[in-house]
């Protein structure tokens, strides 16, 4: 089986390759094609993968290319993990937003809109090429903002694109552990949009254990989301939100923490990764060791400003080992390629799951996966305040897709202005002006 990774020179590619190395079953991936625009980054990643493979005779063969059509032709699976504008772009998204006093995070609020406006046209171009060159391939979208990008691609390749994220999986794993269950024995009632979802139940052996968790401040204080949101707020909500809801429920604190931070997340990662790729140019650099050290530092500082704003300490040791994205991606690929039926929380078209959204809206929801793809399962309806947020943010995503298609500045302004975390139309106008002068990738927004 042939897997193509777009953004193949990206820092997290070795996580995926590590997961593939652990798969010895019949029908596993035997060829990996890495595509990237930057040959230097591809060279660095290839060195890490070679050290990971060692002398394992079953290690998937790796080829690299900077030609997109060549990369797609003949692929069975395509992982799309691109970053339009690079980490410099991510840092600019944050800088511009924070200067206006709003959030610049890459998936939430103004930053997510700017990143979406840059990414959607590129993702749509990829989807069109997949339809032409690899019409039977399945696309697994890792690219943020993952829900929006998956929906934009699904307009061209339908259910053959599936978006993934590890934050609901991590949340489910943490809650199950706190309740003394193995994550595989727990059924998690989770739904929303990507980075905007809530756990409303966790059923172990048919019994909902969430009320037990919500009723016990000690248990609530023993895992990441419990500490981030605090027991009182979780009891009021009657649900456990995805960690990214911290940007909504504690918006002022999060914005202030990011403004006061020495560096934003994007700027930190930009510098950290520049050092990594620079080190990889030295022929004698220990590739895997350098990569792993860099990865560990990245994990340890994930959402550090939010944790600081909430006054909680460092991440739990068990949250530092990876095992998120790559495990979800591998499980998804195996389920489809070998009909190994499983249930995973994924970003797929709504169908009739949430009555508040139309059938084609991409949502994040537990799905039953088999050779026919990912099928959302039915879940309890969302409470009113969650319905409100989901509808508002989906409306914003739709404006982003419309602006990407038409090149209309008015539509792009509308996307910013309608977001619940952008509090003025004037701010929205200034944001668009600043982003278009900052990013060459937004030059297409040149119509009224
Ligand atoms: C989580 C999120 C992802 C994000 C990743 C890395 O897994 O769900 O969407 O890409 O963290 O975040 P970072 O800030 O390290 O880029
Ligand atoms: Mn994510």
PDB file of C-alpha atoms in Angstrom, residues 175-408:
ATOM      1  CA  UNK A 175     -11.198  10.981  31.638  1.00  0.00           C
ATOM      2  CA  UNK A 176     -11.314   7.197  31.272  1.00  0.00           C
ATOM      3  CA  UNK A 177      -8.070   6.866  33.196  1.00  0.00           C
ATOM      4  CA  UNK A 178      -9.302   9.093  36.023  1.00  0.00           C
ATOM      5  CA  UNK A 179     -12.441   6.952  36.257  1.00  0.00           C
ATOM      6  CA  UNK A 180     -10.348   3.819  36.480  1.00  0.00           C
ATOM      7  CA  UNK A 181     -11.277   2.447  33.065  1.00  0.00           C
ATOM      8  CA  UNK A 182      -9.259   1.531  30.010  1.00  0.00           C
ATOM      9  CA  UNK A 183      -9.965   4.021  27.188  1.00  0.00           C
ATOM     10  CA  UNK A 184     -10.977   1.142  24.893  1.00  0.00           C
ATOM     11  CA  UNK A 185     -13.781   0.066  27.232  1.00  0.00           C
ATOM     12  CA  UNK A 186     -15.310   3.531  27.404  1.00  0.00           C
ATOM     13  CA  UNK A 187     -17.927   4.926  25.023  1.00  0.00           C
ATOM     14  CA  UNK A 188     -17.476   8.689  24.825  1.00  0.00           C
ATOM     15  CA  UNK A 189     -20.423  10.869  23.923  1.00  0.00           C
ATOM     16  CA  UNK A 190     -18.566  13.758  22.291  1.00  0.00           C
ATOM     17  CA  UNK A 191     -19.667  16.166  19.575  1.00  0.00           C
ATOM     18  CA  UNK A 192     -19.062  19.628  18.154  1.00  0.00           C
ATOM     19  CA  UNK A 193     -16.710  21.144  15.605  1.00  0.00           C
ATOM     20  CA  UNK A 194     -12.952  20.596  15.604  1.00  0.00           C
ATOM     21  CA  UNK A 195     -11.463  22.268  18.720  1.00  0.00           C
ATOM     22  CA  UNK A 196     -15.036  23.155  19.752  1.00  0.00           C
ATOM     23  CA  UNK A 197     -16.570  20.023  21.240  1.00  0.00           C
ATOM     24  CA  UNK A 198     -17.866  18.701  24.561  1.00  0.00           C
ATOM     25  CA  UNK A 199     -17.895  15.346  26.339  1.00  0.00           C
ATOM     26  CA  UNK A 200     -21.445  14.913  27.655  1.00  0.00           C
ATOM     27  CA  UNK A 201     -21.188  11.324  28.801  1.00  0.00           C
ATOM     28  CA  UNK A 202     -18.668   8.563  29.318  1.00  0.00           C
ATOM     29  CA  UNK A 203     -20.226   5.139  29.410  1.00  0.00           C
ATOM     30  CA  UNK A 204     -18.398   2.234  30.942  1.00  0.00           C
ATOM     31  CA  UNK A 205     -20.160  -1.120  30.745  1.00  0.00           C
ATOM     32  CA  UNK A 206     -23.301   0.720  29.707  1.00  0.00           C
ATOM     33  CA  UNK A 207     -23.331   3.163  32.644  1.00  0.00           C
ATOM     34  CA  UNK A 208     -22.679   6.854  32.340  1.00  0.00           C
ATOM     35  CA  UNK A 209     -19.809   7.661  34.707  1.00  0.00           C
ATOM     36  CA  UNK A 210     -19.605  11.381  33.903  1.00  0.00           C
ATOM     37  CA  UNK A 211     -21.911  12.393  36.799  1.00  0.00           C
ATOM     38  CA  UNK A 212     -19.504  10.611  39.194  1.00  0.00           C
ATOM     39  CA  UNK A 213     -16.605  12.614  37.760  1.00  0.00           C
ATOM     40  CA  UNK A 214     -18.491  15.922  37.830  1.00  0.00           C
ATOM     41  CA  UNK A 215     -19.514  15.331  41.411  1.00  0.00           C
ATOM     42  CA  UNK A 216     -15.971  14.809  42.643  1.00  0.00           C
ATOM     43  CA  UNK A 217     -13.733  17.936  42.738  1.00  0.00           C
ATOM     44  CA  UNK A 218     -10.758  15.735  43.650  1.00  0.00           C
ATOM     45  CA  UNK A 219     -11.133  13.680  40.479  1.00  0.00           C
ATOM     46  CA  UNK A 220     -11.772  16.832  38.426  1.00  0.00           C
ATOM     47  CA  UNK A 221      -8.534  18.335  39.686  1.00  0.00           C
ATOM     48  CA  UNK A 222      -6.522  15.343  38.598  1.00  0.00           C
ATOM     49  CA  UNK A 223      -6.380  15.839  34.818  1.00  0.00           C
ATOM     50  CA  UNK A 224      -5.570  18.578  32.330  1.00  0.00           C
ATOM     51  CA  UNK A 225      -9.035  19.827  31.327  1.00  0.00           C
ATOM     52  CA  UNK A 226     -10.284  19.569  34.921  1.00  0.00           C
ATOM     53  CA  UNK A 227      -7.526  21.880  36.111  1.00  0.00           C
ATOM     54  CA  UNK A 228      -7.773  24.217  33.109  1.00  0.00           C
ATOM     55  CA  UNK A 229     -11.491  24.923  33.524  1.00  0.00           C
ATOM     56  CA  UNK A 230     -11.833  24.327  37.278  1.00  0.00           C
ATOM     57  CA  UNK A 231     -14.386  22.037  39.001  1.00  0.00           C
ATOM     58  CA  UNK A 232     -16.982  24.771  39.565  1.00  0.00           C
ATOM     59  CA  UNK A 233     -17.255  25.715  35.912  1.00  0.00           C
ATOM     60  CA  UNK A 234     -17.339  22.085  34.783  1.00  0.00           C
ATOM     61  CA  UNK A 235     -20.116  21.363  37.260  1.00  0.00           C
ATOM     62  CA  UNK A 236     -22.039  24.363  35.932  1.00  0.00           C
ATOM     63  CA  UNK A 237     -21.600  23.180  32.358  1.00  0.00           C
ATOM     64  CA  UNK A 238     -22.398  19.570  33.161  1.00  0.00           C
ATOM     65  CA  UNK A 239     -19.906  18.564  30.475  1.00  0.00           C
ATOM     66  CA  UNK A 240     -16.163  18.495  29.864  1.00  0.00           C
ATOM     67  CA  UNK A 241     -15.140  20.821  27.032  1.00  0.00           C
ATOM     68  CA  UNK A 242     -12.268  20.271  24.650  1.00  0.00           C
ATOM     69  CA  UNK A 243      -9.185  22.123  25.924  1.00  0.00           C
ATOM     70  CA  UNK A 244      -9.517  24.665  23.090  1.00  0.00           C
ATOM     71  CA  UNK A 245     -12.738  25.960  24.688  1.00  0.00           C
ATOM     72  CA  UNK A 246     -10.424  27.589  27.221  1.00  0.00           C
ATOM     73  CA  UNK A 247      -9.934  30.293  24.588  1.00  0.00           C
ATOM     74  CA  UNK A 248     -13.690  30.980  24.727  1.00  0.00           C
ATOM     75  CA  UNK A 249     -14.563  30.537  28.376  1.00  0.00           C
ATOM     76  CA  UNK A 250     -11.453  32.393  29.598  1.00  0.00           C
ATOM     77  CA  UNK A 251     -10.837  34.592  26.589  1.00  0.00           C
ATOM     78  CA  UNK A 252      -9.549  37.708  28.353  1.00  0.00           C
ATOM     79  CA  UNK A 253      -7.153  35.735  30.479  1.00  0.00           C
ATOM     80  CA  UNK A 254      -5.873  33.773  27.484  1.00  0.00           C
ATOM     81  CA  UNK A 255      -5.387  36.905  25.349  1.00  0.00           C
ATOM     82  CA  UNK A 256      -3.593  38.654  28.201  1.00  0.00           C
ATOM     83  CA  UNK A 257      -1.330  35.651  28.846  1.00  0.00           C
ATOM     84  CA  UNK A 258      -0.386  35.526  25.157  1.00  0.00           C
ATOM     85  CA  UNK A 259       0.244  39.285  25.092  1.00  0.00           C
ATOM     86  CA  UNK A 260       2.484  39.069  28.125  1.00  0.00           C
ATOM     87  CA  UNK A 261       4.347  35.950  27.022  1.00  0.00           C
ATOM     88  CA  UNK A 262       7.971  36.345  26.016  1.00  0.00           C
ATOM     89  CA  UNK A 263       7.080  34.782  22.691  1.00  0.00           C
ATOM     90  CA  UNK A 264       3.883  33.528  21.105  1.00  0.00           C
ATOM     91  CA  UNK A 265       3.534  29.801  20.393  1.00  0.00           C
ATOM     92  CA  UNK A 266       4.100  30.319  16.664  1.00  0.00           C
ATOM     93  CA  UNK A 267       7.234  32.393  17.239  1.00  0.00           C
ATOM     94  CA  UNK A 268       8.585  29.822  19.680  1.00  0.00           C
ATOM     95  CA  UNK A 269       7.999  26.953  17.227  1.00  0.00           C
ATOM     96  CA  UNK A 270       9.371  28.996  14.321  1.00  0.00           C
ATOM     97  CA  UNK A 271      12.667  29.514  16.145  1.00  0.00           C
ATOM     98  CA  UNK A 272      12.798  26.027  17.624  1.00  0.00           C
ATOM     99  CA  UNK A 273      12.234  24.345  14.268  1.00  0.00           C
ATOM    100  CA  UNK A 274      14.602  26.653  12.422  1.00  0.00           C
ATOM    101  CA  UNK A 275      17.290  25.432  14.841  1.00  0.00           C
ATOM    102  CA  UNK A 276      16.335  21.812  14.231  1.00  0.00           C
ATOM    103  CA  UNK A 277      16.468  22.042  10.424  1.00  0.00           C
ATOM    104  CA  UNK A 278      19.707  24.013  10.674  1.00  0.00           C
ATOM    105  CA  UNK A 279      21.294  21.338  12.870  1.00  0.00           C
ATOM    106  CA  UNK A 280      20.207  18.684  10.394  1.00  0.00           C
ATOM    107  CA  UNK A 281      22.441  20.300   7.778  1.00  0.00           C
ATOM    108  CA  UNK A 282      25.469  19.088   9.704  1.00  0.00           C
ATOM    109  CA  UNK A 283      26.400  15.690   8.320  1.00  0.00           C
ATOM    110  CA  UNK A 284      27.406  14.337  11.743  1.00  0.00           C
ATOM    111  CA  UNK A 285      24.292  15.515  13.633  1.00  0.00           C
ATOM    112  CA  UNK A 286      22.478  12.666  15.450  1.00  0.00           C
ATOM    113  CA  UNK A 287      19.187  13.021  13.577  1.00  0.00           C
ATOM    114  CA  UNK A 288      16.781  10.950  15.645  1.00  0.00           C
ATOM    115  CA  UNK A 289      18.161  12.156  18.967  1.00  0.00           C
ATOM    116  CA  UNK A 290      17.992  15.813  17.922  1.00  0.00           C
ATOM    117  CA  UNK A 291      14.477  15.359  16.593  1.00  0.00           C
ATOM    118  CA  UNK A 292      13.281  13.620  19.752  1.00  0.00           C
ATOM    119  CA  UNK A 293      14.759  16.264  22.039  1.00  0.00           C
ATOM    120  CA  UNK A 294      13.026  18.973  20.013  1.00  0.00           C
ATOM    121  CA  UNK A 295       9.745  17.039  20.065  1.00  0.00           C
ATOM    122  CA  UNK A 296       9.867  16.608  23.853  1.00  0.00           C
ATOM    123  CA  UNK A 297      10.419  20.347  24.339  1.00  0.00           C
ATOM    124  CA  UNK A 298       7.476  21.090  22.041  1.00  0.00           C
ATOM    125  CA  UNK A 299       5.183  18.714  23.948  1.00  0.00           C
ATOM    126  CA  UNK A 300       6.180  20.138  27.336  1.00  0.00           C
ATOM    127  CA  UNK A 301       5.330  23.708  26.325  1.00  0.00           C
ATOM    128  CA  UNK A 302       2.011  22.918  24.559  1.00  0.00           C
ATOM    129  CA  UNK A 303      -0.698  25.406  25.697  1.00  0.00           C
ATOM    130  CA  UNK A 304       1.681  26.740  28.336  1.00  0.00           C
ATOM    131  CA  UNK A 305       0.080  30.208  28.326  1.00  0.00           C
ATOM    132  CA  UNK A 306      -3.391  28.763  28.939  1.00  0.00           C
ATOM    133  CA  UNK A 307      -2.077  26.714  31.822  1.00  0.00           C
ATOM    134  CA  UNK A 308      -0.363  29.794  33.184  1.00  0.00           C
ATOM    135  CA  UNK A 309      -3.533  31.878  32.863  1.00  0.00           C
ATOM    136  CA  UNK A 310      -5.430  29.162  34.750  1.00  0.00           C
ATOM    137  CA  UNK A 311      -2.749  29.033  37.419  1.00  0.00           C
ATOM    138  CA  UNK A 312      -2.154  25.324  36.918  1.00  0.00           C
ATOM    139  CA  UNK A 313       1.225  23.671  36.740  1.00  0.00           C
ATOM    140  CA  UNK A 314       3.021  21.610  34.149  1.00  0.00           C
ATOM    141  CA  UNK A 315       1.509  18.908  31.971  1.00  0.00           C
ATOM    142  CA  UNK A 316       1.129  15.402  33.385  1.00  0.00           C
ATOM    143  CA  UNK A 317       3.931  13.045  32.407  1.00  0.00           C
ATOM    144  CA  UNK A 318       1.440  10.717  30.687  1.00  0.00           C
ATOM    145  CA  UNK A 319       0.313  13.565  28.414  1.00  0.00           C
ATOM    146  CA  UNK A 320       3.843  14.205  27.208  1.00  0.00           C
ATOM    147  CA  UNK A 321       4.354  10.992  25.323  1.00  0.00           C
ATOM    148  CA  UNK A 322       2.871  11.380  21.857  1.00  0.00           C
ATOM    149  CA  UNK A 323       0.510   8.833  20.522  1.00  0.00           C
ATOM    150  CA  UNK A 324      -2.237  11.074  19.410  1.00  0.00           C
ATOM    151  CA  UNK A 325      -2.295  11.980  15.774  1.00  0.00           C
ATOM    152  CA  UNK A 326      -0.314   9.120  14.381  1.00  0.00           C
ATOM    153  CA  UNK A 327      -2.321   6.503  16.277  1.00  0.00           C
ATOM    154  CA  UNK A 328      -5.621   7.934  15.091  1.00  0.00           C
ATOM    155  CA  UNK A 329      -4.316   8.138  11.520  1.00  0.00           C
ATOM    156  CA  UNK A 330      -3.006   4.588  11.532  1.00  0.00           C
ATOM    157  CA  UNK A 331      -6.178   3.164  13.105  1.00  0.00           C
ATOM    158  CA  UNK A 332      -8.261   5.020  10.524  1.00  0.00           C
ATOM    159  CA  UNK A 333      -6.141   3.815   7.626  1.00  0.00           C
ATOM    160  CA  UNK A 334      -6.239   0.203   8.850  1.00  0.00           C
ATOM    161  CA  UNK A 335     -10.008   0.300   9.337  1.00  0.00           C
ATOM    162  CA  UNK A 336     -10.547   1.515   5.790  1.00  0.00           C
ATOM    163  CA  UNK A 337      -7.876  -0.519   4.017  1.00  0.00           C
ATOM    164  CA  UNK A 338      -8.520  -3.816   5.800  1.00  0.00           C
ATOM    165  CA  UNK A 339     -12.096  -3.375   6.975  1.00  0.00           C
ATOM    166  CA  UNK A 340     -10.874  -3.575  10.599  1.00  0.00           C
ATOM    167  CA  UNK A 341     -14.015  -2.044  12.033  1.00  0.00           C
ATOM    168  CA  UNK A 342     -13.523   0.490  14.762  1.00  0.00           C
ATOM    169  CA  UNK A 343     -14.933   3.650  16.323  1.00  0.00           C
ATOM    170  CA  UNK A 344     -12.934   6.897  16.207  1.00  0.00           C
ATOM    171  CA  UNK A 345     -13.695  10.568  16.813  1.00  0.00           C
ATOM    172  CA  UNK A 346     -13.238  12.187  13.398  1.00  0.00           C
ATOM    173  CA  UNK A 347     -14.131  15.218  11.315  1.00  0.00           C
ATOM    174  CA  UNK A 348     -16.730  14.138   8.769  1.00  0.00           C
ATOM    175  CA  UNK A 349     -19.872  15.423   7.089  1.00  0.00           C
ATOM    176  CA  UNK A 350     -22.746  15.757   9.509  1.00  0.00           C
ATOM    177  CA  UNK A 351     -25.413  13.881   7.570  1.00  0.00           C
ATOM    178  CA  UNK A 352     -28.292  13.865  10.076  1.00  0.00           C
ATOM    179  CA  UNK A 353     -26.225  13.792  13.301  1.00  0.00           C
ATOM    180  CA  UNK A 354     -26.767  17.370  14.476  1.00  0.00           C
ATOM    181  CA  UNK A 355     -30.130  18.727  13.376  1.00  0.00           C
ATOM    182  CA  UNK A 356     -28.878  22.315  13.792  1.00  0.00           C
ATOM    183  CA  UNK A 357     -26.476  21.958  10.829  1.00  0.00           C
ATOM    184  CA  UNK A 358     -26.991  20.907   7.238  1.00  0.00           C
ATOM    185  CA  UNK A 359     -25.875  17.508   5.969  1.00  0.00           C
ATOM    186  CA  UNK A 360     -22.633  18.698   4.383  1.00  0.00           C
ATOM    187  CA  UNK A 361     -21.314  20.611   7.381  1.00  0.00           C
ATOM    188  CA  UNK A 362     -18.174  18.919   8.697  1.00  0.00           C
ATOM    189  CA  UNK A 363     -18.430  18.166  12.412  1.00  0.00           C
ATOM    190  CA  UNK A 364     -16.272  16.289  14.931  1.00  0.00           C
ATOM    191  CA  UNK A 365     -18.057  13.212  16.206  1.00  0.00           C
ATOM    192  CA  UNK A 366     -17.500   9.522  17.006  1.00  0.00           C
ATOM    193  CA  UNK A 367     -17.663   7.554  13.772  1.00  0.00           C
ATOM    194  CA  UNK A 368     -18.012   3.934  12.906  1.00  0.00           C
ATOM    195  CA  UNK A 369     -15.237   3.196  10.399  1.00  0.00           C
ATOM    196  CA  UNK A 370     -15.001   0.340   7.921  1.00  0.00           C
ATOM    197  CA  UNK A 371     -13.926  -0.200   4.301  1.00  0.00           C
ATOM    198  CA  UNK A 372     -16.729   2.125   3.213  1.00  0.00           C
ATOM    199  CA  UNK A 373     -15.273   5.076   5.167  1.00  0.00           C
ATOM    200  CA  UNK A 374     -16.317   6.939   8.319  1.00  0.00           C
ATOM    201  CA  UNK A 375     -19.978   7.067   9.316  1.00  0.00           C
ATOM    202  CA  UNK A 376     -21.027   9.396  12.139  1.00  0.00           C
ATOM    203  CA  UNK A 377     -22.957   7.724  14.927  1.00  0.00           C
ATOM    204  CA  UNK A 378     -25.888   9.311  16.677  1.00  0.00           C
ATOM    205  CA  UNK A 379     -25.184  11.328  19.796  1.00  0.00           C
ATOM    206  CA  UNK A 380     -27.230  13.287  22.309  1.00  0.00           C
ATOM    207  CA  UNK A 381     -28.210  16.808  21.158  1.00  0.00           C
ATOM    208  CA  UNK A 382     -26.038  19.755  22.216  1.00  0.00           C
ATOM    209  CA  UNK A 383     -27.213  22.073  24.989  1.00  0.00           C
ATOM    210  CA  UNK A 384     -28.340  25.544  23.892  1.00  0.00           C
ATOM    211  CA  UNK A 385     -25.174  27.483  24.594  1.00  0.00           C
ATOM    212  CA  UNK A 386     -23.059  24.914  22.697  1.00  0.00           C
ATOM    213  CA  UNK A 387     -25.548  24.996  19.829  1.00  0.00           C
ATOM    214  CA  UNK A 388     -25.100  28.759  19.690  1.00  0.00           C
ATOM    215  CA  UNK A 389     -21.304  28.551  19.515  1.00  0.00           C
ATOM    216  CA  UNK A 390     -21.269  25.728  16.976  1.00  0.00           C
ATOM    217  CA  UNK A 391     -23.707  27.565  14.681  1.00  0.00           C
ATOM    218  CA  UNK A 392     -21.766  30.846  14.930  1.00  0.00           C
ATOM    219  CA  UNK A 393     -18.420  29.262  14.221  1.00  0.00           C
ATOM    220  CA  UNK A 394     -19.783  27.156  11.351  1.00  0.00           C
ATOM    221  CA  UNK A 395     -21.236  30.359   9.829  1.00  0.00           C
ATOM    222  CA  UNK A 396     -17.756  31.920  10.078  1.00  0.00           C
ATOM    223  CA  UNK A 397     -16.184  28.872   8.393  1.00  0.00           C
ATOM    224  CA  UNK A 398     -18.690  29.173   5.568  1.00  0.00           C
ATOM    225  CA  UNK A 399     -17.756  32.849   5.056  1.00  0.00           C
ATOM    226  CA  UNK A 400     -14.089  31.821   4.894  1.00  0.00           C
ATOM    227  CA  UNK A 401     -14.886  29.244   2.202  1.00  0.00           C
ATOM    228  CA  UNK A 402     -16.990  31.770   0.298  1.00  0.00           C
ATOM    229  CA  UNK A 403     -14.197  34.387   0.450  1.00  0.00           C
ATOM    230  CA  UNK A 404     -11.648  31.805  -0.709  1.00  0.00           C
ATOM    231  CA  UNK A 405     -13.839  31.039  -3.697  1.00  0.00           C
ATOM    232  CA  UNK A 406     -14.796  34.579  -4.672  1.00  0.00           C
ATOM    233  CA  UNK A 407     -11.744  36.583  -3.586  1.00  0.00           C
ATOM    234  CA  UNK A 408     -14.156  39.043  -1.941  1.00  0.00           C
TER     235      UNK A 408
END
